[in-house]
Short mmCIF file of C-alpha atoms in Angstrom, two decimals:
data_model
loop_
_atom_site.label_atom_id
_atom_site.label_comp_id
_atom_site.label_asym_id
_atom_site.label_seq_id
_atom_site.Cartn_x
_atom_site.Cartn_y
_atom_site.Cartn_z
CA UNK S 1 18.39 9.85 -16.81
CA UNK S 2 16.51 7.04 -18.17
CA UNK S 3 15.04 4.59 -15.57
CA UNK S 4 13.21 1.30 -16.20
CA UNK S 5 10.70 1.03 -13.55
CA UNK S 6 9.53 -2.51 -12.71
CA UNK S 7 5.95 -2.59 -11.28
CA UNK S 8 5.42 -6.28 -11.92
CA UNK S 9 2.65 -8.30 -13.80
CA UNK S 10 -0.20 -8.19 -11.01
CA UNK S 11 -2.13 -4.92 -11.82
CA UNK S 12 -2.43 -2.11 -14.20
CA UNK S 13 -0.73 1.18 -13.34
CA UNK S 14 -2.51 3.01 -11.98
CA UNK S 15 -4.77 0.11 -10.55
CA UNK S 16 -8.42 0.11 -10.84
CA UNK S 17 -8.85 0.22 -7.05
CA UNK S 18 -6.85 -1.67 -4.61
CA UNK S 19 -3.09 -1.94 -5.39
CA UNK S 20 -0.65 -0.42 -3.07
CA UNK S 21 2.71 -0.90 -5.31
CA UNK S 22 0.90 0.13 -8.45
CA UNK S 23 -0.50 3.34 -6.80
CA UNK S 24 3.00 4.18 -5.51
CA UNK S 25 4.50 3.81 -9.07
CA UNK S 26 1.59 5.93 -10.45
CA UNK S 27 2.29 8.74 -8.04
CA UNK S 28 6.08 8.68 -8.48
CA UNK S 29 6.32 8.55 -12.18
CA UNK S 30 4.69 11.88 -13.25
CA UNK S 31 6.79 13.69 -10.77
CA UNK S 32 9.90 12.06 -12.07
CA UNK S 33 9.08 12.95 -15.52
CA UNK S 34 8.32 16.50 -14.60
CA UNK S 35 12.02 16.48 -13.42
CA UNK S 36 13.34 15.27 -16.90
CA UNK S 37 13.56 11.56 -16.00
CA UNK S 38 12.72 9.21 -19.04
CA UNK S 39 10.77 6.29 -17.77
CA UNK S 40 10.43 2.84 -19.17
CA UNK S 41 7.72 1.05 -17.41
CA UNK S 42 7.57 -2.77 -17.07
CA UNK S 43 3.85 -3.49 -16.21
CA UNK S 44 0.85 -5.07 -17.98
CA UNK S 45 -0.19 -3.98 -21.54
CA UNK S 46 -3.49 -2.15 -20.37
CA UNK S 47 -1.68 0.18 -18.06
CA UNK S 48 -2.66 3.73 -18.79
CA UNK S 49 0.01 5.73 -17.02
CA UNK S 50 1.74 8.20 -19.34
CA UNK S 51 5.35 6.95 -19.67
CA UNK S 52 8.05 7.11 -22.47
CA UNK S 53 7.82 3.48 -23.12
CA UNK S 54 5.86 0.43 -21.93
CA UNK S 55 7.01 -3.07 -22.01
CA UNK S 56 4.84 -6.14 -20.93
CA UNK S 57 4.23 -9.89 -21.35
CA UNK S 58 0.56 -9.85 -20.14
CA UNK S 59 -2.11 -7.60 -21.49
CA UNK S 60 -4.18 -7.87 -18.26
CA UNK S 61 -3.17 -7.98 -14.63
CA UNK S 62 -2.46 -11.38 -13.09
CA UNK S 63 -3.47 -10.49 -9.61
CA UNK S 64 -6.35 -13.07 -9.54
CA UNK S 65 -4.13 -15.81 -10.36
CA UNK S 66 -2.33 -15.49 -6.94
CA UNK S 67 -5.25 -17.19 -5.42
CA UNK S 68 -4.27 -20.45 -7.06
CA UNK S 69 -1.46 -22.90 -5.87
CA UNK S 70 1.96 -21.89 -6.25
CA UNK S 71 3.01 -24.55 -8.64
CA UNK S 72 0.26 -23.24 -11.03
CA UNK S 73 1.40 -19.70 -11.02
CA UNK S 74 5.02 -19.76 -10.20
CA UNK S 75 5.86 -18.81 -13.78
CA UNK S 76 3.97 -15.59 -14.00
CA UNK S 77 6.57 -13.43 -12.33
CA UNK S 78 9.38 -15.17 -14.02
CA UNK S 79 7.93 -14.66 -17.50
CA UNK S 80 7.55 -10.92 -16.67
CA UNK S 81 11.00 -10.75 -15.43
CA UNK S 82 12.27 -12.60 -18.44
CA UNK S 83 10.90 -10.00 -20.77
CA UNK S 84 12.50 -7.24 -18.57
CA UNK S 85 15.87 -8.94 -18.92
CA UNK S 86 15.51 -9.44 -22.59
CA UNK S 87 14.80 -5.60 -22.87
CA UNK S 88 17.95 -4.80 -20.82
CA UNK S 89 20.15 -7.21 -22.88
CA UNK S 90 18.87 -5.61 -26.13
CA UNK S 91 19.73 -2.06 -25.23
CA UNK S 92 22.38 0.11 -23.54
CA UNK S 93 20.59 3.30 -22.79
CA UNK S 94 18.91 2.32 -19.33
CA UNK S 95 20.80 4.02 -16.44
CA UNK S 96 19.02 2.44 -13.67
CA UNK S 97 16.49 -0.20 -12.81
CA UNK S 98 13.96 0.66 -10.09
CA UNK S 99 12.44 -2.63 -9.05
CA UNK S 100 9.33 -3.21 -7.06
CA UNK S 101 8.90 -7.00 -7.70
CA UNK S 102 9.13 -9.01 -4.56
CA UNK S 103 12.06 -11.46 -4.33
CA UNK S 104 11.97 -12.43 -8.03
CA UNK S 105 13.00 -8.94 -9.13
CA UNK S 106 16.30 -8.68 -7.18
CA UNK S 107 17.09 -12.41 -7.48
CA UNK S 108 16.97 -12.16 -11.32
CA UNK S 109 18.62 -8.75 -11.56
CA UNK S 110 21.53 -9.67 -9.43
CA UNK S 111 22.33 -12.70 -11.63
CA UNK S 112 22.01 -10.47 -14.84
CA UNK S 113 24.79 -8.06 -13.73
CA UNK S 114 23.19 -5.39 -15.89
CA UNK S 115 22.50 -1.74 -15.01
CA UNK S 116 22.61 -0.56 -11.47
CA UNK S 117 19.38 -1.44 -9.46
CA UNK S 118 17.49 0.17 -6.78
CA UNK S 119 14.87 -2.31 -5.20
CA UNK S 120 12.12 -0.78 -3.14
CA UNK S 121 10.73 -2.89 -0.27
CA UNK S 122 7.12 -2.53 0.22
CA UNK S 123 6.35 -5.49 2.56
CA UNK S 124 7.01 -7.32 5.93
CA UNK S 125 10.58 -8.02 5.97
CA UNK S 126 10.19 -10.95 8.15
CA UNK S 127 9.15 -12.84 5.20
CA UNK S 128 11.67 -14.68 3.06
CA UNK S 129 14.35 -14.95 5.67
CA UNK S 130 16.61 -17.18 3.76
CA UNK S 131 16.70 -14.92 0.72
CA UNK S 132 16.88 -11.63 2.71
CA UNK S 133 19.48 -13.07 5.18
CA UNK S 134 21.83 -13.57 2.28
CA UNK S 135 20.79 -10.50 0.07
CA UNK S 136 22.80 -10.00 -2.96
CA UNK S 137 25.44 -7.15 -2.32
CA UNK S 138 25.19 -5.81 -5.80
CA UNK S 139 21.56 -4.61 -5.27
CA UNK S 140 20.77 -1.47 -3.49
CA UNK S 141 17.41 -1.13 -1.58
CA UNK S 142 15.21 1.31 0.14
CA UNK S 143 12.44 0.90 2.57
CA UNK S 144 9.21 2.82 3.06
CA UNK S 145 9.73 3.52 6.75
CA UNK S 146 12.55 3.34 9.25
CA UNK S 147 10.51 0.84 11.41
CA UNK S 148 10.19 -1.56 8.46
CA UNK S 149 14.23 -1.40 8.11
CA UNK S 150 14.78 -1.81 11.80
CA UNK S 151 13.26 -5.42 11.35
CA UNK S 152 15.37 -6.29 8.25
CA UNK S 153 18.05 -9.09 8.56
CA UNK S 154 21.57 -7.73 8.61
CA UNK S 155 22.44 -8.34 4.98
CA UNK S 156 19.43 -6.47 3.80
CA UNK S 157 19.94 -3.53 6.17
CA UNK S 158 23.55 -3.29 4.83
CA UNK S 159 22.22 -2.85 1.36
CA UNK S 160 19.89 -0.25 2.31
CA UNK S 161 20.16 3.51 1.51
CA UNK S 162 17.50 4.40 3.92
CA UNK S 163 13.80 4.88 3.91
CA UNK S 164 11.42 7.07 1.68
CA UNK S 165 7.94 7.50 3.10
CA UNK S 166 5.10 6.94 0.69
CA UNK S 167 3.27 9.89 -1.05
CA UNK S 168 -0.23 10.57 -2.41
CA UNK S 169 -1.32 12.77 -5.33
CA UNK S 170 -4.26 13.72 -2.97
CA UNK S 171 -1.91 16.50 -1.50
CA UNK S 172 -2.29 18.31 -4.90
CA UNK S 173 -6.05 17.89 -5.15
CA UNK S 174 -9.17 19.55 -3.84
CA UNK S 175 -11.87 17.06 -2.98
CA UNK S 176 -14.75 19.16 -1.72
CA UNK S 177 -16.63 17.35 0.93
CA UNK S 178 -18.45 18.51 4.11
CA UNK S 179 -17.22 16.81 7.17
CA UNK S 180 -19.65 14.17 8.15
CA UNK S 181 -20.35 12.07 11.45
CA UNK S 182 -19.09 8.71 10.20
CA UNK S 183 -15.71 7.19 10.92
CA UNK S 184 -13.89 4.99 8.05
CA UNK S 185 -11.50 2.07 7.73
CA UNK S 186 -10.18 2.14 4.20
CA UNK S 187 -8.25 -0.87 2.85
CA UNK S 188 -8.36 -4.57 2.16
CA UNK S 189 -10.49 -6.49 4.73
CA UNK S 190 -8.01 -8.61 6.51
CA UNK S 191 -6.92 -9.53 9.92
CA UNK S 192 -3.86 -7.33 9.70
CA UNK S 193 -5.94 -4.37 9.28
CA UNK S 194 -7.98 -5.01 12.34
CA UNK S 195 -11.43 -4.04 11.02
CA UNK S 196 -13.14 -6.22 13.47
CA UNK S 197 -11.51 -3.88 16.24
CA UNK S 198 -12.87 -0.81 14.51
CA UNK S 199 -16.33 -2.38 14.20
CA UNK S 200 -16.42 -3.58 17.84
CA UNK S 201 -15.38 -0.24 19.10
CA UNK S 202 -17.83 1.81 17.16
CA UNK S 203 -20.64 -0.52 18.09
CA UNK S 204 -19.69 -0.04 21.70
CA UNK S 205 -19.55 3.83 21.44
CA UNK S 206 -22.51 4.16 19.15
CA UNK S 207 -20.41 5.80 16.39
CA UNK S 208 -21.26 5.28 12.67
CA UNK S 209 -18.47 3.37 10.88
CA UNK S 210 -17.91 2.65 7.13
CA UNK S 211 -15.64 -0.29 6.16
CA UNK S 212 -14.47 0.03 2.56
CA UNK S 213 -12.37 -2.42 0.75
CA UNK S 214 -12.37 -5.71 -1.09
CA UNK S 215 -12.36 -9.15 0.56
CA UNK S 216 -10.12 -11.39 -1.37
CA UNK S 217 -10.88 -9.62 -4.55
CA UNK S 218 -14.62 -9.77 -3.99
CA UNK S 219 -15.56 -6.00 -4.39
CA UNK S 220 -19.22 -6.07 -3.39
CA UNK S 221 -21.43 -7.78 -0.70
CA UNK S 222 -23.23 -9.64 -3.46
CA UNK S 223 -19.86 -10.93 -4.82
CA UNK S 224 -18.87 -12.11 -1.35
CA UNK S 225 -22.31 -13.84 -0.77
CA UNK S 226 -21.72 -16.06 -3.64
CA UNK S 227 -18.46 -17.26 -1.97
CA UNK S 228 -19.97 -17.45 1.66
CA UNK S 229 -22.96 -19.52 0.52
CA UNK S 230 -20.99 -22.25 -1.21
CA UNK S 231 -18.50 -24.22 0.81
CA UNK S 232 -17.00 -25.73 -2.29
CA UNK S 233 -16.22 -22.26 -3.72
CA UNK S 234 -12.21 -21.99 -4.08
CA UNK S 235 -12.30 -18.93 -1.94
CA UNK S 236 -14.52 -20.18 0.80
CA UNK S 237 -11.66 -21.07 3.00
CA UNK S 238 -9.41 -18.00 2.15
CA UNK S 239 -8.09 -16.39 5.29
CA UNK S 240 -9.63 -13.02 4.35
CA UNK S 241 -12.96 -14.39 3.57
CA UNK S 242 -13.04 -16.29 6.90
CA UNK S 243 -11.88 -13.32 8.72
CA UNK S 244 -14.76 -11.18 7.27
CA UNK S 245 -17.38 -13.91 7.83
CA UNK S 246 -16.18 -14.98 11.30
CA UNK S 247 -14.96 -11.69 12.89
CA UNK S 248 -16.21 -8.77 11.19
CA UNK S 249 -19.76 -9.67 9.82
CA UNK S 250 -21.09 -10.03 13.41
CA UNK S 251 -20.85 -6.31 13.92
CA UNK S 252 -22.55 -5.35 10.59
CA UNK S 253 -25.92 -4.05 11.04
CA UNK S 254 -26.27 -1.87 7.83
CA UNK S 255 -27.04 1.28 10.09
CA UNK S 256 -24.35 1.99 12.48
CA UNK S 257 -21.66 -0.26 11.10
CA UNK S 258 -21.53 -1.01 7.32
CA UNK S 259 -19.19 -2.70 4.89
CA UNK S 260 -19.78 -1.07 1.43
CA UNK S 261 -17.26 -3.19 -0.53
CA UNK S 262 -14.49 -1.69 -2.59
CA UNK S 263 -14.85 1.98 -3.40
CA UNK S 264 -12.68 3.62 -6.08
CA UNK S 265 -12.07 6.98 -7.91
CA UNK S 266 -14.03 10.03 -6.89
CA UNK S 267 -16.40 8.11 -4.71
CA UNK S 268 -13.55 6.73 -2.67
CA UNK S 269 -12.10 10.22 -2.14
CA UNK S 270 -15.48 11.72 -1.18
CA UNK S 271 -16.12 8.83 1.31
CA UNK S 272 -12.70 9.44 2.89
CA UNK S 273 -12.80 13.26 2.87
CA UNK S 274 -16.27 13.57 4.43
CA UNK S 275 -15.27 11.16 7.35
CA UNK S 276 -14.94 12.48 10.91
CA UNK S 277 -11.75 10.44 11.31
CA UNK S 278 -9.86 7.49 9.81
CA UNK S 279 -9.23 4.51 12.15
CA UNK S 280 -6.27 2.24 11.94
CA UNK S 281 -6.37 -0.50 14.55
CA UNK S 282 -3.65 -2.39 12.86
CA UNK S 283 -2.67 -5.98 14.07
CA UNK S 284 0.87 -5.91 12.56
CA UNK S 285 3.74 -3.72 12.18
CA UNK S 286 2.53 -1.80 9.09
CA UNK S 287 5.58 -0.97 6.87
CA UNK S 288 4.32 1.89 4.67
CA UNK S 289 0.88 3.42 5.63
CA UNK S 290 -0.43 4.71 2.40
CA UNK S 291 -4.04 4.99 3.78
CA UNK S 292 -2.71 7.11 6.69
CA UNK S 293 -0.92 9.47 4.35
CA UNK S 294 -4.13 9.77 2.27
CA UNK S 295 -6.22 10.43 5.27
CA UNK S 296 -3.79 13.38 6.28
CA UNK S 297 -3.96 14.76 2.73
CA UNK S 298 -7.68 14.93 2.86
CA UNK S 299 -7.80 16.57 6.33
CA UNK S 300 -9.02 13.37 8.07
CA UNK S 301 -7.37 12.86 11.29
CA UNK S 302 -5.90 9.45 11.60
CA UNK S 303 -6.39 7.55 14.99
CA UNK S 304 -4.42 4.23 15.21
CA UNK S 305 -2.50 1.81 17.35
CA UNK S 306 1.13 2.66 17.98
CA UNK S 307 2.68 0.00 15.70
CA UNK S 308 4.90 -0.03 12.72
CA UNK S 309 5.21 3.16 10.70
CA UNK S 310 2.35 5.08 12.20
CA UNK S 311 4.50 6.83 14.88
CA UNK S 312 6.62 8.09 12.05
CA UNK S 313 3.65 9.42 10.09
CA UNK S 314 1.34 10.67 12.88
CA UNK S 315 2.36 13.52 15.27
CA UNK S 316 0.36 12.41 18.33
CA UNK S 317 -1.76 15.14 19.52
CA UNK S 318 -1.34 17.38 16.42
CA UNK S 319 -1.97 15.38 13.25
CA UNK S 320 -3.64 12.38 14.93
CA UNK S 321 -3.75 10.08 17.92
CA UNK S 322 -1.70 6.97 18.72
CA UNK S 323 -2.83 4.35 21.27
CA UNK S 324 -1.32 1.34 22.92
CA UNK S 325 -4.55 -0.59 23.38
CA UNK S 326 -8.13 -0.89 22.15
CA UNK S 327 -9.36 0.88 25.33
CA UNK S 328 -7.10 3.75 24.91
CA UNK S 329 -8.00 3.97 21.12
CA UNK S 330 -11.71 4.36 22.28
CA UNK S 331 -10.58 7.35 24.45
CA UNK S 332 -8.90 9.09 21.59
CA UNK S 333 -11.76 8.49 19.24
CA UNK S 334 -13.95 10.42 21.55
CA UNK S 335 -11.39 13.32 21.37
CA UNK S 336 -11.04 13.45 17.64
CA UNK S 337 -12.65 16.96 17.36
CA UNK S 338 -9.52 18.29 19.15
CA UNK S 339 -7.52 17.73 15.97
CA UNK S 340 -7.36 20.44 13.25
CA UNK S 341 -7.98 19.04 9.77
CA UNK S 342 -5.89 21.93 8.21
CA UNK S 343 -2.91 20.91 10.32
CA UNK S 344 -3.30 17.48 8.79
CA UNK S 345 -3.37 18.87 5.31
CA UNK S 346 -0.33 20.95 5.85
CA UNK S 347 1.66 18.08 7.09
CA UNK S 348 0.78 15.98 4.10
CA UNK S 349 1.76 18.64 1.75
CA UNK S 350 5.04 19.07 3.61
CA UNK S 351 6.03 15.57 3.90
CA UNK S 352 3.98 13.20 1.70
CA UNK S 353 3.55 15.10 -1.81
CA UNK S 354 4.62 13.37 -4.97
CA UNK S 355 7.26 16.06 -5.35
CA UNK S 356 8.89 15.23 -1.95
CA UNK S 357 8.96 11.47 -2.71
CA UNK S 358 10.41 12.06 -6.32
CA UNK S 359 13.19 14.28 -4.98
CA UNK S 360 14.07 11.75 -2.48
CA UNK S 361 14.20 8.97 -5.10
CA UNK S 362 16.28 11.24 -7.38
CA UNK S 363 18.87 11.48 -4.63
CA UNK S 364 18.99 7.60 -4.35
CA UNK S 365 19.10 7.31 -8.10
CA UNK S 366 22.30 9.55 -8.12
CA UNK S 367 23.87 7.46 -5.32
CA UNK S 368 23.14 4.27 -7.08
CA UNK S 369 24.34 5.36 -10.49
CA UNK S 370 27.33 7.42 -9.39
CA UNK S 371 28.49 5.63 -6.13
#
């Protein structure tokens, strides 16, 4: 089978740091190729993932352009997709398109009428109600959790072939790190992730906490200071910047609670693997939960609020704890040592390895290509 996987024009595959969809593609593709699938990747030219072919419009990722007004950047996704369409029209050896480009992907591919398409939904499905409410019947979709699909409009749910949980290559790696005393919240600093809840909780309990992740593309405290000190900076009013400055920074003391900026590569894995637990005080119905899966793979017990996909990923009392309130979350944090890190690792290997995800996608590929 030859599959064209559309990762979009936003970041390289794999991404240099933050990049949820691109990390999923970078995890899936090697496992697919091990199973004999040929992969044509539609991404940006500087992507380094080993594939059979790479097609692109842009050499560099266009993610930073998303901070600009829509009428200035609306052509980026369409230019990328036009290149993909031209490729599909010029050849007849693509068996399936596995699309990951939000809205623009399925809209254009449905109009093209080319090879069969599987579109993976990575986001909150309450967005784009007019589009999803009349989703094209020629496109098959899959979700990344059952809770995500349960909130989908009827037309989108009718197109769904089910949910495939995200995976992490960390299930196949040994990250040597002695377990420390700090707790960690890993991910983009934003209201939805609830870093302010974790910071407030750890300040109250006297527990060390490390917040790791970018703020609106600013990767270090020094970079964010440039924005914070200039009310005329284009990012000064950005919701993530305001969230950090108004709700998170009040708890930062550089001793007990720290924000270390974005952390990538081995340093990120070590920071995660050495944590006593990972906190997920999410303020929305998280659809995928990549960071939860990564924590399990590293033997770091996840403790979070009972929302979104977390109850599907965490087995309460065995591989993590789930709470219904901030007060209950504090109670479980104090009981984290009751959880066995090896149980977390075993669960990740069993359910969230790249091999498991690839096998599930191959099943869906077959259903789409040979209905």
